[in-house]
N, C-alpha and C. Protein backbone atom coordinates (compact mmCIF):
# COMPACT_ATOMS: atom_id res chain seq x y z
N MET A 1 7.82 -25.57 2.03
CA MET A 1 8.57 -25.16 1.13
C MET A 1 9.54 -24.09 2.19
N ARG A 2 11.19 -24.17 1.49
CA ARG A 2 11.97 -23.45 1.80
C ARG A 2 12.18 -22.10 1.57
N ASN A 3 13.03 -20.85 2.55
CA ASN A 3 13.10 -19.85 2.89
C ASN A 3 13.50 -19.08 1.03
N ARG A 4 14.26 -19.94 0.15
CA ARG A 4 14.71 -19.56 -0.60
C ARG A 4 13.57 -19.08 -1.88
N ASN A 5 12.48 -20.09 -2.03
CA ASN A 5 11.85 -20.44 -2.34
C ASN A 5 10.43 -19.68 -2.46
N VAL A 6 10.08 -19.45 -0.81
CA VAL A 6 9.55 -18.37 -0.79
C VAL A 6 9.71 -16.91 -1.73
N ILE A 7 11.30 -16.80 -1.05
CA ILE A 7 11.87 -15.09 -1.66
C ILE A 7 11.86 -15.50 -2.81
N GLN A 8 11.86 -16.27 -3.47
CA GLN A 8 11.92 -16.53 -5.40
C GLN A 8 10.36 -15.78 -5.79
N VAL A 9 9.65 -17.25 -4.94
CA VAL A 9 7.92 -16.80 -5.71
C VAL A 9 7.07 -15.40 -5.30
N VAL A 10 8.07 -14.46 -3.97
CA VAL A 10 7.77 -13.20 -3.94
C VAL A 10 8.29 -12.67 -4.71
N ARG A 11 9.62 -12.54 -4.94
CA ARG A 11 9.97 -12.07 -5.93
C ARG A 11 9.54 -11.67 -7.43
N GLU A 12 9.48 -13.08 -7.75
CA GLU A 12 8.72 -13.29 -9.27
C GLU A 12 7.40 -12.21 -8.83
N ALA A 13 6.47 -12.13 -7.84
CA ALA A 13 4.91 -11.62 -8.26
C ALA A 13 5.35 -10.17 -8.11
N LEU A 14 6.35 -9.57 -7.80
CA LEU A 14 6.79 -8.50 -7.40
C LEU A 14 7.09 -8.10 -9.08
N LEU A 15 7.61 -8.42 -9.80
CA LEU A 15 8.40 -8.22 -10.97
C LEU A 15 7.35 -8.41 -11.88
N THR A 16 6.34 -9.29 -11.86
CA THR A 16 5.45 -9.51 -12.79
C THR A 16 4.37 -8.52 -12.84
N ASN A 17 4.25 -8.60 -11.48
CA ASN A 17 2.95 -7.41 -11.19
C ASN A 17 2.96 -5.95 -11.62
N PHE A 18 4.59 -5.30 -10.98
CA PHE A 18 5.38 -4.05 -11.14
C PHE A 18 5.61 -4.02 -12.77
N ARG A 19 5.50 -5.17 -13.45
CA ARG A 19 5.97 -5.00 -14.79
C ARG A 19 4.78 -4.47 -15.55
N GLU A 20 3.60 -5.54 -15.24
CA GLU A 20 1.94 -5.07 -15.95
C GLU A 20 1.88 -4.00 -15.52
N LEU A 21 2.09 -3.33 -14.32
CA LEU A 21 1.32 -2.10 -14.43
C LEU A 21 2.16 -1.11 -15.14
N ASP A 22 3.08 -1.05 -14.85
CA ASP A 22 4.22 0.00 -15.95
C ASP A 22 3.74 -0.11 -17.23
N GLN A 23 2.66 -0.61 -17.79
CA GLN A 23 2.60 -1.05 -19.58
C GLN A 23 0.99 -0.22 -19.42
N TRP A 24 0.54 -0.23 -18.09
CA TRP A 24 -1.15 0.70 -18.21
C TRP A 24 -0.25 2.23 -18.44
N PHE A 25 0.69 2.80 -17.86
CA PHE A 25 0.93 4.44 -18.59
C PHE A 25 1.17 4.43 -19.35
N GLU A 26 1.13 3.36 -20.79
CA GLU A 26 2.00 3.48 -21.85
C GLU A 26 0.29 3.23 -22.66
N LYS A 27 -0.85 3.03 -21.84
CA LYS A 27 -2.41 3.39 -22.77
C LYS A 27 -3.04 4.85 -23.29
N ASP A 28 -3.62 4.86 -24.01
CA ASP A 28 -4.16 6.34 -24.41
C ASP A 28 -5.29 6.69 -23.57
N GLN A 29 -4.90 8.11 -23.55
CA GLN A 29 -5.56 9.03 -22.32
C GLN A 29 -7.27 8.66 -22.34
N ALA A 30 -7.79 8.76 -23.82
CA ALA A 30 -9.22 8.53 -23.53
C ALA A 30 -9.67 6.90 -22.65
N LEU A 31 -8.03 6.42 -23.13
CA LEU A 31 -8.75 4.94 -22.27
C LEU A 31 -8.94 4.71 -21.39
N LEU A 32 -7.10 5.87 -20.19
CA LEU A 32 -7.07 5.71 -18.98
C LEU A 32 -7.86 6.29 -18.17
N HIS A 33 -9.03 7.40 -19.15
CA HIS A 33 -9.80 8.21 -18.43
C HIS A 33 -11.16 7.88 -18.34
N PHE A 34 -11.65 6.47 -19.16
CA PHE A 34 -12.61 6.10 -19.87
C PHE A 34 -13.14 5.61 -18.09
N LYS A 35 -14.42 6.55 -18.11
CA LYS A 35 -15.28 5.21 -16.75
C LYS A 35 -16.80 5.26 -17.14
N PRO A 36 -17.04 3.64 -17.14
CA PRO A 36 -18.45 3.50 -17.75
C PRO A 36 -19.54 3.53 -16.72
N ASP A 37 -19.10 4.15 -15.38
CA ASP A 37 -20.45 4.71 -14.82
C ASP A 37 -19.89 5.11 -13.88
N ARG A 38 -20.28 6.39 -13.46
CA ARG A 38 -19.88 7.62 -12.92
C ARG A 38 -19.80 6.93 -11.14
N ASP A 39 -19.84 5.70 -10.86
CA ASP A 39 -19.37 5.58 -8.97
C ASP A 39 -18.46 4.37 -9.69
N GLN A 40 -17.92 4.18 -10.76
CA GLN A 40 -16.54 3.20 -11.17
C GLN A 40 -15.58 4.33 -10.79
N TRP A 41 -14.24 3.86 -11.21
CA TRP A 41 -13.10 4.41 -11.03
C TRP A 41 -12.89 3.93 -12.61
N ASN A 42 -11.74 5.23 -12.88
CA ASN A 42 -11.51 4.63 -14.35
C ASN A 42 -9.62 4.00 -13.45
N ILE A 43 -9.01 3.53 -15.31
CA ILE A 43 -8.05 3.21 -15.00
C ILE A 43 -6.84 3.95 -14.47
N ARG A 44 -6.91 5.71 -14.39
CA ARG A 44 -5.77 6.27 -14.21
C ARG A 44 -6.68 6.47 -12.31
N GLU A 45 -7.40 6.35 -12.13
CA GLU A 45 -8.34 6.30 -10.20
C GLU A 45 -7.61 5.02 -9.23
N VAL A 46 -7.30 3.77 -10.58
CA VAL A 46 -7.24 2.59 -9.72
C VAL A 46 -5.79 2.29 -10.09
N LEU A 47 -5.03 3.72 -10.66
CA LEU A 47 -3.39 3.12 -10.28
C LEU A 47 -3.45 3.95 -9.60
N GLU A 48 -3.87 5.03 -9.55
CA GLU A 48 -3.44 6.14 -8.11
C GLU A 48 -4.32 5.26 -6.36
N HIS A 49 -5.42 4.49 -6.51
CA HIS A 49 -5.56 3.92 -5.51
C HIS A 49 -4.83 2.48 -5.18
N ILE A 50 -3.70 1.53 -6.13
CA ILE A 50 -2.74 0.58 -6.30
C ILE A 50 -1.50 1.78 -5.22
N ALA A 51 -1.34 2.41 -5.89
CA ALA A 51 0.25 3.38 -5.12
C ALA A 51 -0.26 3.63 -3.62
N LEU A 52 -1.48 4.42 -3.26
CA LEU A 52 -2.28 4.89 -1.91
C LEU A 52 -2.40 3.42 -1.34
N THR A 53 -2.08 2.62 -1.65
CA THR A 53 -2.31 0.66 -0.68
C THR A 53 -1.10 0.53 -0.70
N ASN A 54 0.15 0.57 -1.67
CA ASN A 54 1.16 -0.01 -1.46
C ASN A 54 1.71 1.06 -0.67
N TYR A 55 1.75 2.38 -0.80
CA TYR A 55 2.27 3.32 0.59
C TYR A 55 2.00 2.95 1.96
N PHE A 56 0.70 2.45 2.28
CA PHE A 56 0.14 2.17 3.36
C PHE A 56 0.82 0.69 3.96
N LEU A 57 0.69 -0.16 3.27
CA LEU A 57 1.39 -1.57 3.24
C LEU A 57 2.89 -1.42 3.61
N LEU A 58 3.59 -0.69 2.95
CA LEU A 58 4.95 -0.46 2.91
C LEU A 58 5.25 0.16 3.99
N LEU A 59 4.92 1.01 4.93
CA LEU A 59 4.64 1.48 6.09
C LEU A 59 4.50 0.44 7.36
N ILE A 60 3.84 -0.89 6.76
CA ILE A 60 4.26 -1.50 7.90
C ILE A 60 5.40 -3.07 7.47
N ILE A 61 5.07 -3.20 6.40
CA ILE A 61 6.52 -4.23 5.62
C ILE A 61 7.85 -3.25 6.20
N ASN A 62 8.05 -1.76 5.94
CA ASN A 62 9.17 -1.74 6.37
C ASN A 62 10.00 -1.70 7.76
N LYS A 63 8.65 -0.93 8.53
CA LYS A 63 8.86 -1.49 10.09
C LYS A 63 8.98 -2.72 10.62
N SER A 64 7.89 -3.94 9.95
CA SER A 64 8.33 -5.04 10.53
C SER A 64 9.66 -6.06 9.83
N THR A 65 10.35 -5.25 8.61
CA THR A 65 11.29 -5.45 8.21
C THR A 65 12.90 -4.89 9.61
N ARG A 66 13.04 -4.16 9.73
CA ARG A 66 14.07 -3.09 10.80
C ARG A 66 13.60 -4.05 12.01
N ARG A 67 12.20 -5.00 12.91
CA ARG A 67 11.89 -5.31 13.60
C ARG A 67 12.83 -6.88 13.50
N ALA A 68 12.25 -7.74 12.07
CA ALA A 68 12.65 -8.36 11.63
C ALA A 68 14.38 -9.17 12.12
N LEU A 69 15.29 -8.04 11.74
CA LEU A 69 16.37 -8.04 11.17
C LEU A 69 17.25 -7.48 12.80
N GLU A 70 16.45 -6.86 13.86
CA GLU A 70 16.81 -6.78 15.13
C GLU A 70 16.66 -8.12 15.85
N ARG A 71 15.39 -8.93 15.34
CA ARG A 71 15.38 -10.24 15.74
C ARG A 71 16.06 -11.31 15.70
N LYS A 72 16.65 -10.99 14.72
CA LYS A 72 17.68 -11.80 14.05
C LYS A 72 18.97 -11.52 14.64
N LYS A 73 19.66 -9.89 14.53
CA LYS A 73 20.41 -9.98 15.50
C LYS A 73 20.94 -10.37 17.08
N THR A 74 19.57 -10.50 17.28
CA THR A 74 19.06 -11.26 18.68
C THR A 74 19.44 -12.46 18.45
N GLY A 75 19.44 -13.37 18.20
CA GLY A 75 19.51 -14.60 18.22
C GLY A 75 18.54 -15.73 17.60
N HIS A 76 17.41 -15.18 17.25
CA HIS A 76 15.85 -15.52 17.22
C HIS A 76 16.45 -16.76 16.16
N THR A 77 16.11 -17.19 16.06
CA THR A 77 16.35 -18.51 14.60
C THR A 77 14.55 -18.87 13.83
N VAL A 78 15.23 -18.57 12.57
CA VAL A 78 14.02 -18.67 11.91
C VAL A 78 14.17 -20.42 11.28
N ILE A 79 12.38 -20.17 12.41
CA ILE A 79 11.65 -21.52 11.70
C ILE A 79 9.95 -21.61 11.03
N LEU A 80 10.10 -22.64 9.50
CA LEU A 80 9.45 -22.28 9.07
C LEU A 80 8.14 -23.19 9.58
N PRO A 81 6.78 -22.93 10.15
CA PRO A 81 5.54 -23.38 10.78
C PRO A 81 5.16 -25.00 9.58
N ALA A 82 4.89 -26.25 9.82
CA ALA A 82 4.45 -26.78 8.62
C ALA A 82 2.89 -26.65 7.84
N ASP A 83 2.30 -25.78 8.50
CA ASP A 83 0.99 -24.91 7.45
C ASP A 83 1.56 -23.82 6.99
N TYR A 84 3.28 -23.11 6.41
CA TYR A 84 3.29 -22.15 6.19
C TYR A 84 2.91 -21.88 4.73
N GLN A 85 2.72 -23.01 3.80
CA GLN A 85 2.57 -22.59 2.12
C GLN A 85 1.00 -22.30 2.48
N ASP A 86 0.15 -22.22 3.41
CA ASP A 86 -1.76 -22.61 3.43
C ASP A 86 -1.71 -21.24 3.94
N LYS A 87 -1.14 -20.56 4.26
CA LYS A 87 -0.91 -18.89 4.18
C LYS A 87 -1.01 -18.22 2.82
N PHE A 88 0.25 -18.86 2.28
CA PHE A 88 -0.13 -17.84 0.68
C PHE A 88 -1.16 -18.31 -0.52
N ASP A 89 -1.63 -19.70 0.16
CA ASP A 89 -2.47 -20.07 -0.39
C ASP A 89 -4.47 -19.18 -0.24
N GLN A 90 -4.13 -19.05 0.73
CA GLN A 90 -5.50 -17.87 1.07
C GLN A 90 -5.22 -16.62 0.62
N ILE A 91 -4.00 -15.52 0.58
CA ILE A 91 -3.42 -15.04 -0.12
C ILE A 91 -3.66 -14.80 -1.23
N ASP A 92 -3.39 -16.08 -1.98
CA ASP A 92 -3.89 -15.89 -3.13
C ASP A 92 -5.59 -15.96 -3.79
N VAL A 93 -6.36 -15.95 -3.28
CA VAL A 93 -7.77 -15.23 -2.92
C VAL A 93 -7.86 -13.40 -3.39
N ILE A 94 -6.95 -13.62 -2.63
CA ILE A 94 -7.10 -11.36 -2.85
C ILE A 94 -6.42 -11.21 -3.88
N GLY A 95 -6.25 -12.13 -5.29
CA GLY A 95 -6.16 -11.50 -6.76
C GLY A 95 -6.98 -11.28 -7.70
N SER A 96 -7.89 -12.05 -6.78
CA SER A 96 -9.33 -12.62 -7.77
C SER A 96 -10.39 -11.80 -6.95
N LYS A 97 -11.59 -11.77 -7.77
CA LYS A 97 -12.17 -10.51 -7.32
C LYS A 97 -14.34 -11.73 -6.37
N SER A 98 -13.28 -12.72 -6.10
CA SER A 98 -13.96 -13.57 -5.40
C SER A 98 -14.68 -13.53 -3.80
N PHE A 99 -14.07 -12.44 -3.18
CA PHE A 99 -14.44 -12.35 -1.93
C PHE A 99 -14.60 -10.37 -1.82
N GLY A 100 -15.59 -10.03 -0.77
CA GLY A 100 -15.69 -8.96 -0.87
C GLY A 100 -15.04 -7.60 0.61
N TRP A 101 -14.89 -6.74 0.21
CA TRP A 101 -14.14 -5.78 1.02
C TRP A 101 -13.61 -4.09 0.69
N VAL A 102 -14.52 -3.48 1.79
CA VAL A 102 -14.46 -2.52 1.36
C VAL A 102 -13.41 -1.54 2.58
N ARG A 103 -12.83 -0.51 0.88
CA ARG A 103 -11.05 -0.18 1.58
C ARG A 103 -11.55 1.06 2.24
N PRO A 104 -10.73 1.23 3.13
CA PRO A 104 -10.30 2.44 4.48
C PRO A 104 -10.68 3.47 2.91
N GLU A 105 -11.33 5.15 3.58
CA GLU A 105 -11.58 5.80 3.15
C GLU A 105 -9.82 6.40 2.60
N HIS A 106 -8.82 6.26 3.02
CA HIS A 106 -7.41 6.82 2.84
C HIS A 106 -7.12 6.20 1.93
N MET A 107 -7.36 4.93 0.97
CA MET A 107 -7.24 4.66 0.33
C MET A 107 -7.86 4.43 -1.36
N GLU A 108 -8.82 5.86 -1.01
CA GLU A 108 -9.87 6.30 -2.15
C GLU A 108 -8.66 6.86 -3.09
N PRO A 109 -8.67 6.93 -4.18
CA PRO A 109 -8.43 7.79 -5.19
C PRO A 109 -8.48 9.62 -4.74
N THR A 110 -8.42 10.65 -5.47
CA THR A 110 -8.53 11.47 -5.69
C THR A 110 -9.04 12.11 -6.71
N GLY A 111 -7.91 11.65 -7.83
CA GLY A 111 -8.36 11.87 -8.93
C GLY A 111 -7.56 12.59 -9.26
N PHE A 112 -6.56 13.86 -7.84
CA PHE A 112 -5.68 14.96 -8.60
C PHE A 112 -4.52 14.52 -8.16
N LYS A 113 -4.15 13.73 -8.32
CA LYS A 113 -2.57 13.19 -8.49
C LYS A 113 -2.29 12.89 -10.00
N ASP A 114 -1.08 13.57 -10.41
CA ASP A 114 -0.51 13.20 -12.04
C ASP A 114 -0.03 12.34 -12.11
N ILE A 115 0.30 11.70 -13.55
CA ILE A 115 -0.55 10.16 -13.79
C ILE A 115 1.13 9.67 -14.03
N ALA A 116 2.31 10.56 -14.11
CA ALA A 116 3.58 10.57 -14.65
C ALA A 116 4.16 10.58 -12.73
N GLU A 117 3.45 11.12 -11.52
CA GLU A 117 3.46 11.12 -10.11
C GLU A 117 3.19 9.95 -9.74
N ILE A 118 1.92 9.52 -10.17
CA ILE A 118 1.69 7.77 -9.82
C ILE A 118 2.62 6.88 -10.56
N LYS A 119 3.12 6.88 -11.74
CA LYS A 119 3.98 6.01 -12.06
C LYS A 119 5.61 5.75 -11.51
N ALA A 120 5.81 7.38 -10.90
CA ALA A 120 6.53 7.14 -10.43
C ALA A 120 7.03 6.83 -8.63
N LEU A 121 6.06 7.09 -8.16
CA LEU A 121 5.83 6.34 -6.82
C LEU A 121 5.49 4.63 -6.64
N LEU A 122 4.94 4.22 -7.74
CA LEU A 122 5.03 2.87 -8.44
C LEU A 122 6.70 2.16 -7.94
N LYS A 123 7.22 3.16 -8.99
CA LYS A 123 8.30 2.10 -9.41
C LYS A 123 9.26 2.47 -8.78
N GLN A 124 8.67 3.81 -7.56
CA GLN A 124 10.09 3.60 -6.12
C GLN A 124 9.27 2.47 -4.61
N GLN A 125 8.05 2.24 -5.10
CA GLN A 125 7.61 1.42 -4.31
C GLN A 125 8.07 0.08 -4.65
N TYR A 126 8.13 -0.68 -6.21
CA TYR A 126 8.95 -1.66 -6.44
C TYR A 126 10.44 -1.97 -5.84
N ALA A 127 11.14 -0.82 -6.06
CA ALA A 127 12.17 -0.69 -5.16
C ALA A 127 12.11 -0.98 -3.89
N GLN A 128 11.64 -0.28 -3.35
CA GLN A 128 11.41 -0.68 -1.79
C GLN A 128 11.45 -2.47 -1.61
N CYS A 129 10.23 -2.76 -1.65
CA CYS A 129 9.64 -4.18 -1.63
C CYS A 129 11.08 -4.94 -1.73
N MET A 130 12.03 -4.50 -3.00
CA MET A 130 13.11 -5.74 -3.78
C MET A 130 14.36 -5.64 -2.37
N TYR A 131 14.52 -4.30 -1.87
CA TYR A 131 14.78 -3.76 -1.42
C TYR A 131 15.05 -4.75 0.17
N ASN A 132 14.14 -4.81 0.56
CA ASN A 132 12.91 -4.95 2.01
C ASN A 132 13.16 -7.15 1.49
N LEU A 133 13.15 -7.52 0.66
CA LEU A 133 13.54 -9.11 0.05
C LEU A 133 14.69 -8.89 0.09
N SER A 134 15.62 -7.99 -0.42
CA SER A 134 17.25 -8.64 -0.41
C SER A 134 17.64 -8.43 1.10
N LEU A 135 17.32 -7.48 1.94
CA LEU A 135 17.60 -7.79 3.40
C LEU A 135 17.49 -8.90 4.27
N LEU A 136 16.04 -9.59 3.49
CA LEU A 136 15.73 -10.59 4.40
C LEU A 136 15.84 -11.51 3.51
N LYS A 137 17.17 -11.65 3.22
CA LYS A 137 17.39 -13.28 1.84
C LYS A 137 17.64 -14.07 2.87
N ASN A 138 17.52 -14.03 4.12
CA ASN A 138 18.20 -15.38 4.96
C ASN A 138 17.12 -16.21 5.95
N GLY A 139 15.79 -15.50 5.60
CA GLY A 139 14.60 -16.44 6.50
C GLY A 139 14.20 -15.22 7.08
N GLU A 140 14.79 -13.90 7.28
CA GLU A 140 14.50 -13.24 8.37
C GLU A 140 13.16 -12.68 8.87
N GLY A 141 12.78 -12.83 7.26
CA GLY A 141 11.49 -12.39 7.05
C GLY A 141 9.76 -12.92 8.16
N VAL A 142 10.46 -14.54 8.30
CA VAL A 142 9.11 -15.31 8.73
C VAL A 142 9.54 -14.75 10.50
N LEU A 143 10.11 -13.64 10.75
CA LEU A 143 10.73 -13.33 12.36
C LEU A 143 9.40 -12.41 12.95
N VAL A 144 8.21 -11.91 12.16
CA VAL A 144 7.91 -11.26 12.73
C VAL A 144 6.42 -11.40 11.97
N PHE A 145 5.51 -11.26 12.53
CA PHE A 145 3.69 -11.30 12.36
C PHE A 145 3.19 -10.15 12.71
N THR A 146 2.25 -9.53 11.34
CA THR A 146 1.37 -8.97 11.49
C THR A 146 -0.37 -8.80 11.23
N ASN A 147 -0.68 -8.66 11.83
CA ASN A 147 -2.34 -8.65 11.75
C ASN A 147 -2.96 -8.02 10.14
N MET A 148 -3.14 -8.49 9.23
CA MET A 148 -3.98 -8.88 8.36
C MET A 148 -5.17 -8.64 8.70
N SER A 149 -6.17 -7.36 8.55
CA SER A 149 -7.97 -7.64 8.53
C SER A 149 -8.59 -8.03 7.21
N VAL A 150 -7.87 -8.12 6.02
CA VAL A 150 -8.32 -8.66 4.81
C VAL A 150 -8.47 -9.90 4.70
N ASN A 151 -9.80 -9.86 3.87
CA ASN A 151 -10.66 -11.48 4.39
C ASN A 151 -10.20 -12.18 5.11
N GLN A 152 -9.96 -11.80 6.76
CA GLN A 152 -9.90 -12.73 7.92
C GLN A 152 -8.20 -13.24 7.60
N LEU A 153 -7.34 -13.33 6.79
CA LEU A 153 -5.83 -13.81 6.77
C LEU A 153 -5.29 -13.60 8.27
N GLY A 154 -5.65 -12.61 9.18
CA GLY A 154 -4.92 -12.95 10.63
C GLY A 154 -3.53 -12.97 9.98
N LYS A 155 -2.36 -13.19 10.89
CA LYS A 155 -1.44 -12.99 11.24
C LYS A 155 -0.23 -13.46 9.74
N LEU A 156 0.26 -12.22 9.63
CA LEU A 156 1.12 -12.57 8.05
C LEU A 156 2.36 -12.24 8.55
N ASP A 157 3.47 -13.15 8.25
CA ASP A 157 4.97 -12.90 8.46
C ASP A 157 5.03 -11.48 6.96
N ILE A 158 6.49 -10.90 7.03
CA ILE A 158 6.97 -10.10 6.35
C ILE A 158 6.74 -10.75 4.22
N TYR A 159 7.24 -11.91 4.20
CA TYR A 159 7.16 -12.49 2.54
C TYR A 159 5.27 -12.76 2.60
N GLN A 160 4.68 -13.13 3.36
CA GLN A 160 3.47 -12.93 2.92
C GLN A 160 2.38 -11.64 2.61
N TYR A 161 3.22 -10.53 3.98
CA TYR A 161 2.79 -9.46 3.47
C TYR A 161 3.01 -8.71 2.10
N ILE A 162 4.20 -8.89 1.72
CA ILE A 162 4.52 -8.02 0.47
C ILE A 162 3.66 -9.13 -0.64
N TYR A 163 3.67 -10.51 -0.46
CA TYR A 163 3.18 -11.52 -1.25
C TYR A 163 1.39 -10.52 -1.79
N PHE A 164 0.89 -10.32 0.11
CA PHE A 164 -0.36 -9.87 -0.42
C PHE A 164 -0.36 -8.55 -1.68
N LEU A 165 0.58 -7.25 -0.91
CA LEU A 165 0.77 -6.47 -1.98
C LEU A 165 0.40 -6.80 -3.42
N THR A 166 1.22 -7.89 -3.57
CA THR A 166 1.07 -8.30 -5.69
C THR A 166 -0.05 -8.20 -5.64
N LYS A 167 -0.77 -9.50 -4.57
CA LYS A 167 -2.04 -9.96 -5.28
C LYS A 167 -3.24 -8.96 -5.28
N HIS A 168 -3.17 -7.81 -4.52
CA HIS A 168 -3.55 -6.79 -4.59
C HIS A 168 -3.56 -5.86 -5.95
N ILE A 169 -2.48 -6.13 -6.37
CA ILE A 169 -2.19 -4.98 -7.41
C ILE A 169 -2.68 -6.02 -8.91
N GLU A 170 -2.22 -7.72 -8.90
CA GLU A 170 -3.46 -8.37 -9.65
C GLU A 170 -5.17 -8.34 -9.67
N ARG A 171 -5.52 -8.35 -8.60
CA ARG A 171 -6.78 -7.91 -8.52
C ARG A 171 -7.11 -6.97 -9.10
N HIS A 172 -6.51 -5.56 -8.73
CA HIS A 172 -6.68 -4.53 -10.08
C HIS A 172 -6.38 -4.41 -11.66
N ILE A 173 -4.90 -5.15 -11.45
CA ILE A 173 -4.93 -5.34 -12.61
C ILE A 173 -6.06 -6.22 -14.02
N ARG A 174 -6.65 -6.82 -13.23
CA ARG A 174 -7.95 -7.90 -13.48
C ARG A 174 -9.07 -6.54 -13.84
N GLN A 175 -9.35 -5.76 -13.05
CA GLN A 175 -10.27 -4.25 -13.17
C GLN A 175 -10.24 -4.00 -14.09
N MET A 176 -8.23 -3.16 -14.45
CA MET A 176 -8.19 -2.29 -15.46
C MET A 176 -8.60 -3.17 -16.63
N GLN A 177 -8.09 -4.59 -16.73
CA GLN A 177 -8.38 -5.18 -17.75
C GLN A 177 -10.07 -4.79 -18.49
N ARG A 178 -10.72 -5.61 -17.40
CA ARG A 178 -12.25 -5.22 -17.69
C ARG A 178 -12.85 -3.94 -18.09
N LEU A 179 -11.87 -2.62 -17.74
CA LEU A 179 -12.40 -1.29 -17.87
C LEU A 179 -12.24 -1.01 -19.75
N GLN A 180 -11.23 -2.17 -19.70
CA GLN A 180 -10.64 -1.75 -21.26
C GLN A 180 -11.39 -3.04 -22.27
N LYS A 181 -11.61 -3.86 -21.74
CA LYS A 181 -12.26 -4.59 -22.74
C LYS A 181 -13.92 -3.92 -22.47
N GLU A 182 -14.81 -3.22 -21.90
CA GLU A 182 -15.58 -2.55 -21.89
C GLU A 182 -15.46 -1.22 -22.77
N TYR A 183 -14.53 -0.50 -22.68
CA TYR A 183 -13.78 0.93 -23.62
C TYR A 183 -13.77 -0.07 -24.86
N GLU A 184 -13.30 -0.97 -25.55
CA GLU A 184 -13.02 -1.84 -26.80
C GLU A 184 -14.58 -1.60 -27.37
N GLU A 185 -15.52 -2.68 -26.33
CA GLU A 185 -16.66 -2.79 -26.88
C GLU A 185 -17.79 -1.53 -27.12
N ASN A 186 -17.14 -0.56 -26.36
CA ASN A 186 -17.93 0.68 -26.52
C ASN A 186 -17.36 1.70 -27.54
N ALA A 187 -16.18 1.43 -27.93
CA ALA A 187 -15.42 2.17 -28.88
C ALA A 187 -16.30 1.44 -30.14
N VAL A 188 -16.75 0.06 -30.40
CA VAL A 188 -16.99 -1.04 -31.93
C VAL A 188 -18.25 -0.02 -32.10
N LEU A 189 -19.23 0.58 -30.59
CA LEU A 189 -20.81 0.27 -30.99
C LEU A 189 -20.58 2.07 -31.65
N ILE A 190 -19.66 3.08 -31.18
CA ILE A 190 -19.81 4.18 -31.75
C ILE A 190 -19.77 4.31 -33.34
């Protein structure tokens, strides 16, 4: 896989998943606040969790981007390892529900954040991800690796970290789709 292909794949994943997220803000308020079980999140809380998680991932992504640009200035060479694509395949699993992971407490939604504020945060986070990709347009994203404990992924470069962010969103889009289906089934029963 070549650098431009990686960047294009990550950019498309960002565009697709953030566009899908945006549509959830147009849903009916009753659906957004529907909780099939007291211990489950509603869609509004899922959206808040995504924004919280993105915030913490972007702290790492932004710092790593600055470090990568510095390394490029000092003459580090961009070389992709032979098994580079394998890590993206491992990250793809994050988009499914096929692994268990207990999220840190600071990524739990409070339920107090206004829905318009969550929407604005997500738009800002999308713009920040795209900006980082534009800064790393010549493959600089492979110059810095940061450890990712989720699903024992290990060291990820910046492109892989942003791709992880998109797969986390995808995972929760599926969760919201399941909630919507359950909501619609309950509405039919009433």
